[in-house]
mmCIF file with all atom_site columns, C-alpha atoms in Angstrom:
data_model
loop_
_atom_site.group_PDB
_atom_site.id
_atom_site.type_symbol
_atom_site.label_atom_id
_atom_site.label_alt_id
_atom_site.label_comp_id
_atom_site.label_asym_id
_atom_site.label_entity_id
_atom_site.label_seq_id
_atom_site.pdbx_PDB_ins_code
_atom_site.Cartn_x
_atom_site.Cartn_y
_atom_site.Cartn_z
_atom_site.occupancy
_atom_site.B_iso_or_equiv
_atom_site.pdbx_formal_charge
_atom_site.auth_seq_id
_atom_site.auth_comp_id
_atom_site.auth_asym_id
_atom_site.auth_atom_id
_atom_site.pdbx_PDB_model_num
ATOM 1   C CA . UNK A 1 1   ? 139.217 274.803 151.953 1.00 53.00 ? 1   UNK A CA 1
ATOM 2   C CA . UNK A 1 2   ? 140.195 278.119 150.362 1.00 50.00 ? 2   UNK A CA 1
ATOM 3   C CA . UNK A 1 3   ? 143.672 276.778 149.620 1.00 49.00 ? 3   UNK A CA 1
ATOM 4   C CA . UNK A 1 4   ? 142.146 273.803 147.810 1.00 47.00 ? 4   UNK A CA 1
ATOM 5   C CA . UNK A 1 5   ? 139.880 276.062 145.739 1.00 45.00 ? 5   UNK A CA 1
ATOM 6   C CA . UNK A 1 6   ? 142.784 278.344 144.825 1.00 40.00 ? 6   UNK A CA 1
ATOM 7   C CA . UNK A 1 7   ? 144.959 275.377 143.883 1.00 44.00 ? 7   UNK A CA 1
ATOM 8   C CA . UNK A 1 8   ? 142.164 273.977 141.738 1.00 43.00 ? 8   UNK A CA 1
ATOM 9   C CA . UNK A 1 9   ? 141.690 277.325 139.982 1.00 44.00 ? 9   UNK A CA 1
ATOM 10  C CA . UNK A 1 10  ? 145.428 277.568 139.368 1.00 42.00 ? 10  UNK A CA 1
ATOM 11  C CA . UNK A 1 11  ? 145.463 274.086 137.841 1.00 48.00 ? 11  UNK A CA 1
ATOM 12  C CA . UNK A 1 12  ? 142.499 274.872 135.613 1.00 44.00 ? 12  UNK A CA 1
ATOM 13  C CA . UNK A 1 13  ? 144.053 278.159 134.503 1.00 43.00 ? 13  UNK A CA 1
ATOM 14  C CA . UNK A 1 14  ? 147.433 276.620 133.741 1.00 42.00 ? 14  UNK A CA 1
ATOM 15  C CA . UNK A 1 15  ? 145.851 273.962 131.552 1.00 42.00 ? 15  UNK A CA 1
ATOM 16  C CA . UNK A 1 16  ? 143.847 276.603 129.700 1.00 42.00 ? 16  UNK A CA 1
ATOM 17  C CA . UNK A 1 17  ? 147.014 278.578 128.976 1.00 39.00 ? 17  UNK A CA 1
ATOM 18  C CA . UNK A 1 18  ? 148.841 275.512 127.706 1.00 43.00 ? 18  UNK A CA 1
ATOM 19  C CA . UNK A 1 19  ? 146.749 275.738 124.553 1.00 45.00 ? 19  UNK A CA 1
ATOM 20  C CA . UNK A 1 20  ? 146.525 272.112 123.503 1.00 51.00 ? 20  UNK A CA 1
ATOM 21  C CA . UNK A 1 21  ? 143.002 270.757 123.517 1.00 47.00 ? 21  UNK A CA 1
ATOM 22  C CA . UNK A 1 22  ? 142.677 267.716 125.758 1.00 60.00 ? 22  UNK A CA 1
ATOM 23  C CA . UNK A 1 23  ? 141.545 264.576 123.972 1.00 83.00 ? 23  UNK A CA 1
ATOM 24  C CA . UNK A 1 24  ? 138.840 263.745 126.511 1.00 94.00 ? 24  UNK A CA 1
ATOM 25  C CA . UNK A 1 25  ? 136.018 264.558 124.091 1.00 93.00 ? 25  UNK A CA 1
ATOM 26  C CA . UNK A 1 26  ? 137.273 262.018 121.550 1.00 92.00 ? 26  UNK A CA 1
ATOM 27  C CA . UNK A 1 27  ? 136.921 258.963 123.768 1.00 95.00 ? 27  UNK A CA 1
ATOM 28  C CA . UNK A 1 28  ? 134.239 256.549 122.654 1.00 95.00 ? 28  UNK A CA 1
ATOM 29  C CA . UNK A 1 29  ? 131.750 254.981 125.039 1.00 97.00 ? 29  UNK A CA 1
ATOM 30  C CA . UNK A 1 30  ? 128.346 253.363 124.788 1.00 98.00 ? 30  UNK A CA 1
ATOM 31  C CA . UNK A 1 31  ? 125.273 254.533 126.622 1.00 98.00 ? 31  UNK A CA 1
ATOM 32  C CA . UNK A 1 32  ? 123.635 252.109 129.028 1.00 98.00 ? 32  UNK A CA 1
ATOM 33  C CA . UNK A 1 33  ? 121.241 251.326 126.153 1.00 98.00 ? 33  UNK A CA 1
ATOM 34  C CA . UNK A 1 34  ? 124.158 250.312 123.914 1.00 98.00 ? 34  UNK A CA 1
ATOM 35  C CA . UNK A 1 35  ? 124.183 253.371 121.661 1.00 98.00 ? 35  UNK A CA 1
ATOM 36  C CA . UNK A 1 36  ? 127.630 254.606 120.580 1.00 98.00 ? 36  UNK A CA 1
ATOM 37  C CA . UNK A 1 37  ? 128.594 257.977 122.046 1.00 97.00 ? 37  UNK A CA 1
ATOM 38  C CA . UNK A 1 38  ? 131.586 260.004 123.150 1.00 95.00 ? 38  UNK A CA 1
ATOM 39  C CA . UNK A 1 39  ? 132.146 262.800 125.624 1.00 96.00 ? 39  UNK A CA 1
ATOM 40  C CA . UNK A 1 40  ? 131.894 265.368 122.781 1.00 95.00 ? 40  UNK A CA 1
ATOM 41  C CA . UNK A 1 41  ? 128.232 266.205 123.554 1.00 96.00 ? 41  UNK A CA 1
ATOM 42  C CA . UNK A 1 42  ? 129.428 267.420 126.965 1.00 96.00 ? 42  UNK A CA 1
ATOM 43  C CA . UNK A 1 43  ? 132.011 269.883 125.613 1.00 95.00 ? 43  UNK A CA 1
ATOM 44  C CA . UNK A 1 44  ? 131.866 273.078 127.663 1.00 95.00 ? 44  UNK A CA 1
ATOM 45  C CA . UNK A 1 45  ? 130.369 271.281 130.678 1.00 98.00 ? 45  UNK A CA 1
ATOM 46  C CA . UNK A 1 46  ? 132.004 270.371 133.964 1.00 98.00 ? 46  UNK A CA 1
ATOM 47  C CA . UNK A 1 47  ? 132.077 266.574 134.185 1.00 99.00 ? 47  UNK A CA 1
ATOM 48  C CA . UNK A 1 48  ? 132.223 264.285 137.187 1.00 99.00 ? 48  UNK A CA 1
ATOM 49  C CA . UNK A 1 49  ? 133.163 260.835 135.866 1.00 99.00 ? 49  UNK A CA 1
ATOM 50  C CA . UNK A 1 50  ? 132.537 258.041 138.365 1.00 99.00 ? 50  UNK A CA 1
ATOM 51  C CA . UNK A 1 51  ? 133.209 254.315 138.047 1.00 99.00 ? 51  UNK A CA 1
ATOM 52  C CA . UNK A 1 52  ? 130.116 252.840 139.679 1.00 99.00 ? 52  UNK A CA 1
ATOM 53  C CA . UNK A 1 53  ? 128.971 249.418 140.901 1.00 98.00 ? 53  UNK A CA 1
ATOM 54  C CA . UNK A 1 54  ? 125.617 248.119 142.117 1.00 98.00 ? 54  UNK A CA 1
ATOM 55  C CA . UNK A 1 55  ? 126.782 245.808 144.918 1.00 98.00 ? 55  UNK A CA 1
ATOM 56  C CA . UNK A 1 56  ? 129.449 247.887 146.640 1.00 98.00 ? 56  UNK A CA 1
ATOM 57  C CA . UNK A 1 57  ? 129.557 249.415 150.101 1.00 98.00 ? 57  UNK A CA 1
ATOM 58  C CA . UNK A 1 58  ? 129.828 252.787 148.328 1.00 98.00 ? 58  UNK A CA 1
ATOM 59  C CA . UNK A 1 59  ? 126.744 252.185 146.132 1.00 98.00 ? 59  UNK A CA 1
ATOM 60  C CA . UNK A 1 60  ? 124.584 254.472 148.324 1.00 98.00 ? 60  UNK A CA 1
ATOM 61  C CA . UNK A 1 61  ? 126.699 257.319 146.893 1.00 99.00 ? 61  UNK A CA 1
ATOM 62  C CA . UNK A 1 62  ? 124.282 257.194 143.951 1.00 99.00 ? 62  UNK A CA 1
ATOM 63  C CA . UNK A 1 63  ? 121.939 259.271 146.142 1.00 99.00 ? 63  UNK A CA 1
ATOM 64  C CA . UNK A 1 64  ? 124.540 262.003 146.694 1.00 99.00 ? 64  UNK A CA 1
ATOM 65  C CA . UNK A 1 65  ? 125.619 261.860 143.040 1.00 99.00 ? 65  UNK A CA 1
ATOM 66  C CA . UNK A 1 66  ? 122.013 262.408 141.951 1.00 99.00 ? 66  UNK A CA 1
ATOM 67  C CA . UNK A 1 67  ? 121.613 265.283 144.435 1.00 99.00 ? 67  UNK A CA 1
ATOM 68  C CA . UNK A 1 68  ? 124.829 266.897 143.204 1.00 99.00 ? 68  UNK A CA 1
ATOM 69  C CA . UNK A 1 69  ? 123.682 266.540 139.600 1.00 99.00 ? 69  UNK A CA 1
ATOM 70  C CA . UNK A 1 70  ? 120.252 268.009 140.330 1.00 99.00 ? 70  UNK A CA 1
ATOM 71  C CA . UNK A 1 71  ? 121.757 270.921 142.254 1.00 98.00 ? 71  UNK A CA 1
ATOM 72  C CA . UNK A 1 72  ? 124.324 271.935 139.623 1.00 99.00 ? 72  UNK A CA 1
ATOM 73  C CA . UNK A 1 73  ? 123.104 270.625 136.256 1.00 98.00 ? 73  UNK A CA 1
ATOM 74  C CA . UNK A 1 74  ? 121.562 273.968 135.284 1.00 98.00 ? 74  UNK A CA 1
ATOM 75  C CA . UNK A 1 75  ? 124.957 275.584 135.890 1.00 98.00 ? 75  UNK A CA 1
ATOM 76  C CA . UNK A 1 76  ? 126.738 273.095 133.649 1.00 98.00 ? 76  UNK A CA 1
ATOM 77  C CA . UNK A 1 77  ? 127.640 270.035 135.737 1.00 99.00 ? 77  UNK A CA 1
ATOM 78  C CA . UNK A 1 78  ? 127.133 266.598 134.241 1.00 99.00 ? 78  UNK A CA 1
ATOM 79  C CA . UNK A 1 79  ? 127.670 263.530 136.410 1.00 99.00 ? 79  UNK A CA 1
ATOM 80  C CA . UNK A 1 80  ? 128.431 260.452 134.306 1.00 99.00 ? 80  UNK A CA 1
ATOM 81  C CA . UNK A 1 81  ? 128.237 256.988 135.845 1.00 99.00 ? 81  UNK A CA 1
ATOM 82  C CA . UNK A 1 82  ? 130.543 254.426 134.257 1.00 99.00 ? 82  UNK A CA 1
ATOM 83  C CA . UNK A 1 83  ? 129.780 250.908 135.533 1.00 99.00 ? 83  UNK A CA 1
ATOM 84  C CA . UNK A 1 84  ? 132.778 248.619 135.955 1.00 98.00 ? 84  UNK A CA 1
ATOM 85  C CA . UNK A 1 85  ? 133.138 245.095 137.313 1.00 98.00 ? 85  UNK A CA 1
ATOM 86  C CA . UNK A 1 86  ? 136.816 245.323 138.240 1.00 98.00 ? 86  UNK A CA 1
ATOM 87  C CA . UNK A 1 87  ? 136.460 245.024 142.003 1.00 98.00 ? 87  UNK A CA 1
ATOM 88  C CA . UNK A 1 88  ? 135.146 241.916 143.786 1.00 97.00 ? 88  UNK A CA 1
ATOM 89  C CA . UNK A 1 89  ? 132.534 241.198 141.086 1.00 97.00 ? 89  UNK A CA 1
ATOM 90  C CA . UNK A 1 90  ? 130.411 244.085 142.419 1.00 98.00 ? 90  UNK A CA 1
ATOM 91  C CA . UNK A 1 91  ? 128.943 245.028 139.024 1.00 98.00 ? 91  UNK A CA 1
ATOM 92  C CA . UNK A 1 92  ? 128.170 241.615 137.575 1.00 96.00 ? 92  UNK A CA 1
ATOM 93  C CA . UNK A 1 93  ? 124.797 242.496 136.031 1.00 96.00 ? 93  UNK A CA 1
ATOM 94  C CA . UNK A 1 94  ? 123.971 243.246 132.428 1.00 98.00 ? 94  UNK A CA 1
ATOM 95  C CA . UNK A 1 95  ? 123.560 246.810 131.219 1.00 98.00 ? 95  UNK A CA 1
ATOM 96  C CA . UNK A 1 96  ? 119.773 246.359 131.337 1.00 98.00 ? 96  UNK A CA 1
ATOM 97  C CA . UNK A 1 97  ? 119.975 245.155 134.957 1.00 98.00 ? 97  UNK A CA 1
ATOM 98  C CA . UNK A 1 98  ? 122.257 248.064 135.898 1.00 98.00 ? 98  UNK A CA 1
ATOM 99  C CA . UNK A 1 99  ? 119.870 250.560 134.303 1.00 98.00 ? 99  UNK A CA 1
ATOM 100 C CA . UNK A 1 100 ? 116.875 249.081 136.121 1.00 98.00 ? 100 UNK A CA 1
ATOM 101 C CA . UNK A 1 101 ? 118.763 249.071 139.426 1.00 98.00 ? 101 UNK A CA 1
ATOM 102 C CA . UNK A 1 102 ? 119.854 252.722 139.059 1.00 98.00 ? 102 UNK A CA 1
ATOM 103 C CA . UNK A 1 103 ? 116.384 253.885 138.054 1.00 97.00 ? 103 UNK A CA 1
ATOM 104 C CA . UNK A 1 104 ? 114.356 251.924 140.605 1.00 98.00 ? 104 UNK A CA 1
ATOM 105 C CA . UNK A 1 105 ? 116.571 252.079 143.673 1.00 98.00 ? 105 UNK A CA 1
ATOM 106 C CA . UNK A 1 106 ? 118.246 255.494 143.250 1.00 98.00 ? 106 UNK A CA 1
ATOM 107 C CA . UNK A 1 107 ? 116.078 257.336 140.683 1.00 98.00 ? 107 UNK A CA 1
ATOM 108 C CA . UNK A 1 108 ? 119.196 258.252 138.713 1.00 98.00 ? 108 UNK A CA 1
ATOM 109 C CA . UNK A 1 109 ? 118.653 260.857 135.986 1.00 98.00 ? 109 UNK A CA 1
ATOM 110 C CA . UNK A 1 110 ? 122.298 261.573 135.122 1.00 99.00 ? 110 UNK A CA 1
ATOM 111 C CA . UNK A 1 111 ? 123.846 259.665 132.194 1.00 98.00 ? 111 UNK A CA 1
ATOM 112 C CA . UNK A 1 112 ? 124.957 256.093 132.825 1.00 99.00 ? 112 UNK A CA 1
ATOM 113 C CA . UNK A 1 113 ? 127.225 254.414 130.307 1.00 99.00 ? 113 UNK A CA 1
ATOM 114 C CA . UNK A 1 114 ? 127.605 250.779 129.339 1.00 99.00 ? 114 UNK A CA 1
ATOM 115 C CA . UNK A 1 115 ? 129.736 248.585 131.597 1.00 98.00 ? 115 UNK A CA 1
ATOM 116 C CA . UNK A 1 116 ? 133.481 248.804 130.895 1.00 98.00 ? 116 UNK A CA 1
ATOM 117 C CA . UNK A 1 117 ? 136.824 247.946 132.473 1.00 98.00 ? 117 UNK A CA 1
ATOM 118 C CA . UNK A 1 118 ? 138.691 250.696 134.355 1.00 98.00 ? 118 UNK A CA 1
ATOM 119 C CA . UNK A 1 119 ? 141.685 248.603 135.441 1.00 97.00 ? 119 UNK A CA 1
ATOM 120 C CA . UNK A 1 120 ? 144.109 246.104 133.986 1.00 96.00 ? 120 UNK A CA 1
ATOM 121 C CA . UNK A 1 121 ? 144.970 245.131 130.428 1.00 96.00 ? 121 UNK A CA 1
ATOM 122 C CA . UNK A 1 122 ? 141.411 245.688 129.154 1.00 97.00 ? 122 UNK A CA 1
ATOM 123 C CA . UNK A 1 123 ? 141.120 249.182 130.688 1.00 98.00 ? 123 UNK A CA 1
ATOM 124 C CA . UNK A 1 124 ? 139.245 251.426 128.245 1.00 98.00 ? 124 UNK A CA 1
ATOM 125 C CA . UNK A 1 125 ? 141.156 254.310 126.602 1.00 96.00 ? 125 UNK A CA 1
ATOM 126 C CA . UNK A 1 126 ? 139.264 256.960 128.606 1.00 97.00 ? 126 UNK A CA 1
ATOM 127 C CA . UNK A 1 127 ? 140.543 255.469 131.864 1.00 98.00 ? 127 UNK A CA 1
ATOM 128 C CA . UNK A 1 128 ? 144.016 254.934 130.392 1.00 96.00 ? 128 UNK A CA 1
ATOM 129 C CA . UNK A 1 129 ? 144.027 258.706 129.812 1.00 96.00 ? 129 UNK A CA 1
ATOM 130 C CA . UNK A 1 130 ? 142.570 259.650 133.211 1.00 97.00 ? 130 UNK A CA 1
ATOM 131 C CA . UNK A 1 131 ? 144.949 257.421 135.166 1.00 97.00 ? 131 UNK A CA 1
ATOM 132 C CA . UNK A 1 132 ? 148.117 258.182 133.176 1.00 95.00 ? 132 UNK A CA 1
ATOM 133 C CA . UNK A 1 133 ? 150.602 259.562 135.713 1.00 95.00 ? 133 UNK A CA 1
ATOM 134 C CA . UNK A 1 134 ? 152.804 261.132 133.035 1.00 93.00 ? 134 UNK A CA 1
ATOM 135 C CA . UNK A 1 135 ? 149.867 263.130 131.662 1.00 90.00 ? 135 UNK A CA 1
ATOM 136 C CA . UNK A 1 136 ? 148.187 263.807 135.017 1.00 90.00 ? 136 UNK A CA 1
ATOM 137 C CA . UNK A 1 137 ? 150.808 263.490 137.787 1.00 93.00 ? 137 UNK A CA 1
ATOM 138 C CA . UNK A 1 138 ? 148.538 264.958 140.473 1.00 94.00 ? 138 UNK A CA 1
ATOM 139 C CA . UNK A 1 139 ? 145.545 262.707 139.777 1.00 95.00 ? 139 UNK A CA 1
ATOM 140 C CA . UNK A 1 140 ? 146.913 259.750 137.804 1.00 95.00 ? 140 UNK A CA 1
ATOM 141 C CA . UNK A 1 141 ? 147.425 256.225 139.045 1.00 96.00 ? 141 UNK A CA 1
ATOM 142 C CA . UNK A 1 142 ? 145.370 253.065 138.969 1.00 97.00 ? 142 UNK A CA 1
ATOM 143 C CA . UNK A 1 143 ? 141.793 253.070 140.194 1.00 97.00 ? 143 UNK A CA 1
ATOM 144 C CA . UNK A 1 144 ? 141.748 251.459 143.645 1.00 97.00 ? 144 UNK A CA 1
ATOM 145 C CA . UNK A 1 145 ? 138.022 250.765 144.003 1.00 98.00 ? 145 UNK A CA 1
ATOM 146 C CA . UNK A 1 146 ? 134.514 251.611 142.844 1.00 98.00 ? 146 UNK A CA 1
ATOM 147 C CA . UNK A 1 147 ? 133.236 255.194 143.069 1.00 99.00 ? 147 UNK A CA 1
ATOM 148 C CA . UNK A 1 148 ? 136.516 256.918 142.254 1.00 99.00 ? 148 UNK A CA 1
ATOM 149 C CA . UNK A 1 149 ? 135.562 260.338 140.895 1.00 99.00 ? 149 UNK A CA 1
ATOM 150 C CA . UNK A 1 150 ? 137.343 262.470 138.282 1.00 99.00 ? 150 UNK A CA 1
ATOM 151 C CA . UNK A 1 151 ? 136.392 266.128 137.885 1.00 98.00 ? 151 UNK A CA 1
ATOM 152 C CA . UNK A 1 152 ? 136.893 267.538 134.389 1.00 98.00 ? 152 UNK A CA 1
ATOM 153 C CA . UNK A 1 153 ? 136.849 271.304 133.784 1.00 96.00 ? 153 UNK A CA 1
ATOM 154 C CA . UNK A 1 154 ? 134.808 272.978 131.041 1.00 96.00 ? 154 UNK A CA 1
ATOM 155 C CA . UNK A 1 155 ? 137.909 273.041 128.823 1.00 94.00 ? 155 UNK A CA 1
ATOM 156 C CA . UNK A 1 156 ? 138.154 269.241 128.981 1.00 94.00 ? 156 UNK A CA 1
ATOM 157 C CA . UNK A 1 157 ? 141.067 269.064 131.400 1.00 94.00 ? 157 UNK A CA 1
ATOM 158 C CA . UNK A 1 158 ? 140.891 266.627 134.335 1.00 96.00 ? 158 UNK A CA 1
ATOM 159 C CA . UNK A 1 159 ? 141.501 268.769 137.423 1.00 96.00 ? 159 UNK A CA 1
ATOM 160 C CA . UNK A 1 160 ? 140.715 266.642 140.468 1.00 98.00 ? 160 UNK A CA 1
ATOM 161 C CA . UNK A 1 161 ? 140.373 263.061 141.630 1.00 99.00 ? 161 UNK A CA 1
ATOM 162 C CA . UNK A 1 162 ? 138.409 261.914 144.637 1.00 99.00 ? 162 UNK A CA 1
ATOM 163 C CA . UNK A 1 163 ? 138.895 258.467 146.099 1.00 98.00 ? 163 UNK A CA 1
ATOM 164 C CA . UNK A 1 164 ? 135.817 256.350 146.921 1.00 99.00 ? 164 UNK A CA 1
ATOM 165 C CA . UNK A 1 165 ? 135.558 257.324 150.597 1.00 98.00 ? 165 UNK A CA 1
ATOM 166 C CA . UNK A 1 166 ? 135.212 261.005 149.637 1.00 99.00 ? 166 UNK A CA 1
ATOM 167 C CA . UNK A 1 167 ? 131.487 261.322 149.104 1.00 99.00 ? 167 UNK A CA 1
ATOM 168 C CA . UNK A 1 168 ? 129.893 263.489 146.407 1.00 99.00 ? 168 UNK A CA 1
ATOM 169 C CA . UNK A 1 169 ? 128.376 265.722 149.095 1.00 98.00 ? 169 UNK A CA 1
ATOM 170 C CA . UNK A 1 170 ? 131.702 266.251 150.905 1.00 99.00 ? 170 UNK A CA 1
ATOM 171 C CA . UNK A 1 171 ? 133.122 269.768 151.222 1.00 98.00 ? 171 UNK A CA 1
ATOM 172 C CA . UNK A 1 172 ? 136.073 268.764 149.004 1.00 98.00 ? 172 UNK A CA 1
ATOM 173 C CA . UNK A 1 173 ? 133.853 267.730 146.098 1.00 99.00 ? 173 UNK A CA 1
ATOM 174 C CA . UNK A 1 174 ? 131.414 270.638 146.500 1.00 98.00 ? 174 UNK A CA 1
ATOM 175 C CA . UNK A 1 175 ? 134.258 273.191 146.615 1.00 98.00 ? 175 UNK A CA 1
ATOM 176 C CA . UNK A 1 176 ? 135.969 271.680 143.576 1.00 98.00 ? 176 UNK A CA 1
ATOM 177 C CA . UNK A 1 177 ? 132.727 271.516 141.567 1.00 99.00 ? 177 UNK A CA 1
ATOM 178 C CA . UNK A 1 178 ? 131.830 275.110 142.412 1.00 98.00 ? 178 UNK A CA 1
ATOM 179 C CA . UNK A 1 179 ? 135.334 276.294 141.491 1.00 98.00 ? 179 UNK A CA 1
ATOM 180 C CA . UNK A 1 180 ? 135.205 274.452 138.171 1.00 98.00 ? 180 UNK A CA 1
ATOM 181 C CA . UNK A 1 181 ? 131.749 275.858 137.410 1.00 98.00 ? 181 UNK A CA 1
ATOM 182 C CA . UNK A 1 182 ? 133.086 279.408 137.867 1.00 95.00 ? 182 UNK A CA 1
ATOM 183 C CA . UNK A 1 183 ? 135.815 278.906 135.259 1.00 88.00 ? 183 UNK A CA 1
ATOM 184 C CA . UNK A 1 184 ? 135.098 279.761 131.600 1.00 80.00 ? 184 UNK A CA 1
#
């Protein structure tokens, strides 16, 4: 656990020293209500970006994502749900249906974006960036399923990736989030 935290801190520090500002804040999205946005309003926050789906075996992770958000939001964590229908048609609803589902079933208060593609030729630029192995060799690679989580440090650098089976309340995620929150 300590080794993971130290490795994460080293990664965050090395990106900060590199000096070039990551482009993550420039990527355009739409809110679940269809309003244009980007990640720029979250500059200086620790982000946990999660491709979500309403009819997946991992969908109950919404509960742990909401708990994580509630626990750390005052310290600067923002969980962002990004619905995608890339896997077994598990997010086939409209944005309005997704919003209703998240609010009624899981009482989600963290930001949810409009449905996008996170895989294949229509993959949105944000996920092209996150999964680019040449830019992010340690965390890059195609998304394998719903509820893949990317942790982004306050400086905008992606620092960790958690596959779907690693839950938001797992020691790995908690340790990584706490380490990222302690960085400037």
